[in-house]
Rosetta silent file (secondary structure, phi, psi, omega in degrees, C-alpha in Angstrom):
SEQUENCE: XXXXXXXXXXXXXXXXXXXXXXXXXXXXXXXXXXXXXXXXXXXXXXXXXXXXXXXXXXXXXXXXXXXXXXXXXXXXXXXXXXXXXXXXXXXXXXXXXXXXXXXXXXXXXXXXXXXXXXXX
SCORE:     score description
SCORE:     0.000 S_00000001
   1 L     0.000  148.510 -179.763   52.595  109.703   50.407 S_00000001
   2 L   -58.709  173.466 -171.959   53.793  106.795   53.183 S_00000001
   3 L  -169.637   92.025 -179.870   52.344  106.923   56.539 S_00000001
   4 L   -85.177  155.970  170.445   54.706  105.095   59.059 S_00000001
   5 L   -53.066  -80.455  174.288   53.189  104.009   62.375 S_00000001
   6 L  -149.181  118.034 -164.530   56.015  104.824   64.210 S_00000001
   7 L   -97.485  -32.785  159.573   59.850  104.802   63.699 S_00000001
   8 L  -153.659  103.041  178.710   61.179  105.818   66.618 S_00000001
   9 E   -84.535  121.992  173.808   59.332  106.855   70.404 S_00000001
  10 L   -66.350  -57.711 -143.333   61.530  108.075   72.361 S_00000001
  11 L  -165.330   85.472 -177.375   59.762  108.641   75.345 S_00000001
  12 L   -49.587   90.187  178.524   55.829  108.428   76.089 S_00000001
  13 L   -74.998  -51.283  174.659   55.773  111.820   78.454 S_00000001
  14 E  -159.876 -175.202 -154.726   53.011  112.659   80.440 S_00000001
  15 E  -167.984  112.570 -141.945   49.586  112.731   80.202 S_00000001
  16 E  -120.019  150.226  151.156   48.079  116.112   82.582 S_00000001
  17 E  -110.630  133.605  177.480   44.935  116.023   84.086 S_00000001
  18 L   -96.577   -9.006 -161.974   43.616  119.134   84.166 S_00000001
  19 L  -105.732  -25.461  167.691   40.449  119.151   86.014 S_00000001
  20 L   -40.781  155.465  121.871   42.530  117.760   89.151 S_00000001
  21 L   -61.448  -14.398  150.867   43.518  119.865   91.671 S_00000001
  22 L  -107.364   17.512  141.896   46.757  118.814   91.971 S_00000001
  23 L    50.053   54.489 -175.704   47.465  118.810   88.363 S_00000001
  24 L  -113.843  159.736 -165.276   49.978  116.176   88.729 S_00000001
  25 L   -68.751 -178.145  177.536   51.457  114.171   85.285 S_00000001
  26 L  -131.846  103.856  155.810   50.514  110.058   84.668 S_00000001
  27 L   -82.853  150.490 -165.730   54.048  108.956   83.276 S_00000001
  28 L  -134.591  130.174  150.200   53.687  106.518   80.856 S_00000001
  29 L  -114.024  173.295 -144.449   57.151  105.260   79.026 S_00000001
  30 H   -71.058  -55.926  179.734   56.846  104.202   75.665 S_00000001
  31 H   -49.194  -21.935  157.492   58.441  100.455   76.554 S_00000001
  32 H   -36.439  -39.244 -163.226   55.665  100.125   79.461 S_00000001
  33 L   -90.380 -168.944  167.681   53.365   99.324   77.146 S_00000001
  34 E  -109.538  137.560 -144.957   52.616   96.127   75.425 S_00000001
  35 E  -107.687  115.649  156.491   54.528   95.860   72.169 S_00000001
  36 L   -61.656  160.110  171.377   53.036   94.267   68.842 S_00000001
  37 L   -29.478  -39.940 -174.063   55.426   91.922   66.823 S_00000001
  38 L   -63.348  -24.512 -168.356   56.246   94.542   65.135 S_00000001
  39 L  -107.899  175.289 -158.149   58.176   96.717   67.776 S_00000001
  40 L  -173.472  131.954  110.862   61.887   96.119   69.456 S_00000001
  41 E   -63.275  116.472 -166.462   62.933   97.836   72.303 S_00000001
  42 E  -146.467  157.016 -168.031   66.228   99.179   72.646 S_00000001
  43 E  -102.241  134.921  143.287   68.789  101.098   74.899 S_00000001
  44 E  -128.632  130.080 -172.932   71.584  104.150   74.173 S_00000001
  45 L    21.372  -88.112 -160.743   73.027  104.354   77.167 S_00000001
  46 L  -123.700    4.234 -176.413   70.596  105.242   80.075 S_00000001
  47 E  -117.824  121.913 -172.180   67.581  106.030   77.259 S_00000001
  48 E  -109.920  158.366  174.480   65.307  102.893   76.511 S_00000001
  49 E  -173.253  169.153 -179.201   62.827  103.580   73.655 S_00000001
  50 E  -118.575  153.583  165.218   60.729  101.400   70.957 S_00000001
  51 L  -139.451  158.660 -178.727   60.611  101.457   67.177 S_00000001
  52 L  -105.758  132.205  150.230   58.595  100.018   64.656 S_00000001
  53 L   -59.388  -20.812 -175.505   60.331   97.857   62.438 S_00000001
  54 L  -111.226  124.706  138.851   58.027   97.877   59.713 S_00000001
  55 L   -13.989  117.368  168.948   56.925  100.357   56.970 S_00000001
  56 L  -138.331  167.607  166.093   53.021  101.118   56.743 S_00000001
  57 L  -150.584  163.932  152.249   50.808  103.867   54.564 S_00000001
  58 L   137.347 -142.065 -153.043   47.278  104.365   54.838 S_00000001
  59 L  -129.701   40.826 -145.579   45.168  105.924   57.484 S_00000001
  60 L   179.049  166.274  163.895   45.339  103.186   60.117 S_00000001
  61 L   -81.961  -33.681  172.791   47.986  100.531   61.685 S_00000001
  62 L    71.430   -5.127  171.488   46.138   97.774   59.542 S_00000001
  63 L  -150.741  135.345 -179.546   47.843   95.138   62.113 S_00000001
  64 H   -58.136  -27.156  164.524   47.899   94.449   65.658 S_00000001
  65 H   -33.264  -35.077 -155.445   51.702   94.102   65.092 S_00000001
  66 H  -108.987    8.399 -176.416   52.089   97.570   64.502 S_00000001
  67 L  -105.747  162.384 -175.958   50.208   98.937   67.947 S_00000001
  68 E  -136.870   83.137  176.151   51.600   99.469   71.068 S_00000001
  69 E   -49.952  103.335 -176.760   49.025   99.108   74.376 S_00000001
  70 L  -116.006  123.550 -174.527   48.892  100.931   77.448 S_00000001
  71 L   -95.635  111.964 -167.775   46.763  100.291   80.306 S_00000001
  72 L  -111.610  153.950 -160.665   46.578  103.899   82.382 S_00000001
  73 L  -147.321  102.549  177.644   44.478  104.253   85.624 S_00000001
  74 L  -102.736  158.683 -150.112   43.177  107.837   86.262 S_00000001
  75 L   -83.779  -40.416  176.210   42.811  108.877   90.026 S_00000001
  76 L  -128.664 -164.859  122.085   39.238  110.933   88.514 S_00000001
  77 L   -48.715  176.052 -148.574   36.990  111.764   85.627 S_00000001
  78 L   116.545  156.246  173.762   38.283  114.682   84.019 S_00000001
  79 L  -107.582  144.902 -156.330   39.964  116.165   80.756 S_00000001
  80 E  -124.063  151.496 -178.837   43.137  114.911   80.166 S_00000001
  81 E  -122.714  152.641  175.438   45.544  116.035   77.569 S_00000001
  82 E   -99.931  110.114 -176.741   48.180  113.621   75.926 S_00000001
  83 E  -112.582  146.546  170.541   51.815  114.681   75.324 S_00000001
  84 L  -117.263  160.973  166.177   54.946  112.330   73.544 S_00000001
  85 L  -140.556  138.738  179.640   58.415  113.005   72.863 S_00000001
  86 L  -144.717  173.060 -179.906   59.355  111.032   69.757 S_00000001
  87 L  -110.878  144.028 -174.773   62.534  111.289   67.584 S_00000001
  88 L  -119.034  122.340  178.710   62.026  111.796   64.127 S_00000001
  89 L   -59.825 -144.045 -171.227   64.720  109.415   61.733 S_00000001
  90 L  -119.664  -16.582  171.007   67.039  110.770   59.381 S_00000001
  91 L   -50.482  -28.040  178.635   64.339  109.923   56.461 S_00000001
  92 H    79.222 -118.284 -171.123   62.723  113.544   57.537 S_00000001
  93 H   -65.783  -36.285 -178.785   59.087  113.653   56.479 S_00000001
  94 H   -74.176    5.149  179.258   59.206  109.580   55.571 S_00000001
  95 H  -149.955   49.243  163.406   60.021  108.845   59.184 S_00000001
  96 L  -138.086   65.245  147.804   57.988  111.013   61.505 S_00000001
  97 L  -134.844 -175.609  177.078   54.455  109.965   61.600 S_00000001
  98 E  -159.498  175.236  168.411   52.254  107.905   63.615 S_00000001
  99 E  -112.914  170.716 -168.369   48.976  107.173   64.948 S_00000001
 100 E  -137.847  120.656  155.442   47.088  107.575   68.213 S_00000001
 101 E   -19.701  179.582 -157.112   43.828  106.029   69.261 S_00000001
 102 L  -107.813  -42.351 -154.710   40.995  108.140   68.584 S_00000001
 103 L  -140.903  165.365  148.215   39.468  107.604   71.930 S_00000001
 104 L   -84.834  148.062 -175.194   39.913  105.460   75.100 S_00000001
 105 L   115.633 -155.161 -160.432   39.462  101.842   74.965 S_00000001
 106 L  -100.576  133.625  177.561   39.742   98.918   72.142 S_00000001
 107 L  -108.599  158.819  168.066   40.662  100.159   68.611 S_00000001
 108 L   -98.363  100.334 -170.190   39.884   98.297   65.235 S_00000001
 109 L   -32.411  -23.101 -143.544   43.679   97.991   63.791 S_00000001
 110 L  -110.914  -31.125 -167.885   41.919   98.304   60.300 S_00000001
 111 L   -91.101  109.879 -148.467   39.400  100.974   61.098 S_00000001
 112 H   -67.827   -8.618  167.884   40.776  104.781   59.975 S_00000001
 113 H   -46.242  -71.519 -159.314   37.786  105.867   62.451 S_00000001
 114 H   -58.836   -9.875 -146.514   39.160  104.464   65.522 S_00000001
 115 E  -137.057  141.456 -136.006   42.721  106.322   64.670 S_00000001
 116 E  -132.425  117.881 -161.687   44.670  109.953   64.916 S_00000001
 117 E  -128.427  117.750 -176.917   46.966  109.792   62.045 S_00000001
 118 E  -106.564  118.981  164.248   49.853  112.570   63.254 S_00000001
 119 L  -127.256  151.992 -168.444   52.014  113.146   59.717 S_00000001
 120 L   -13.824    0.000    0.000   54.981  115.585   59.647 S_00000001
């Protein structure tokens, strides 16, 4: 089965810090990242989103062109959960897969151990 990095990422919704007494989300929008050259940022009305313009297969992005990088500052150490809001394109199961880093920090784009695959 073909694995696609991200066809349409509508909004990177939030990362919650459950260890914090305030429990305030850290909001990051998809287009705020450093986009690899295979990504395009577009608008539909007042909604801005990013789209990956190439297909991929395997268990890693395979190219830095297919990666979006974010810099996040946390107020304190703790346990954080990642939430993302995605749009699945018209190709259904062939249009809904992506990767995210298995931990924080720099990742090797070809090392499958550095990535978590979300597929269908």
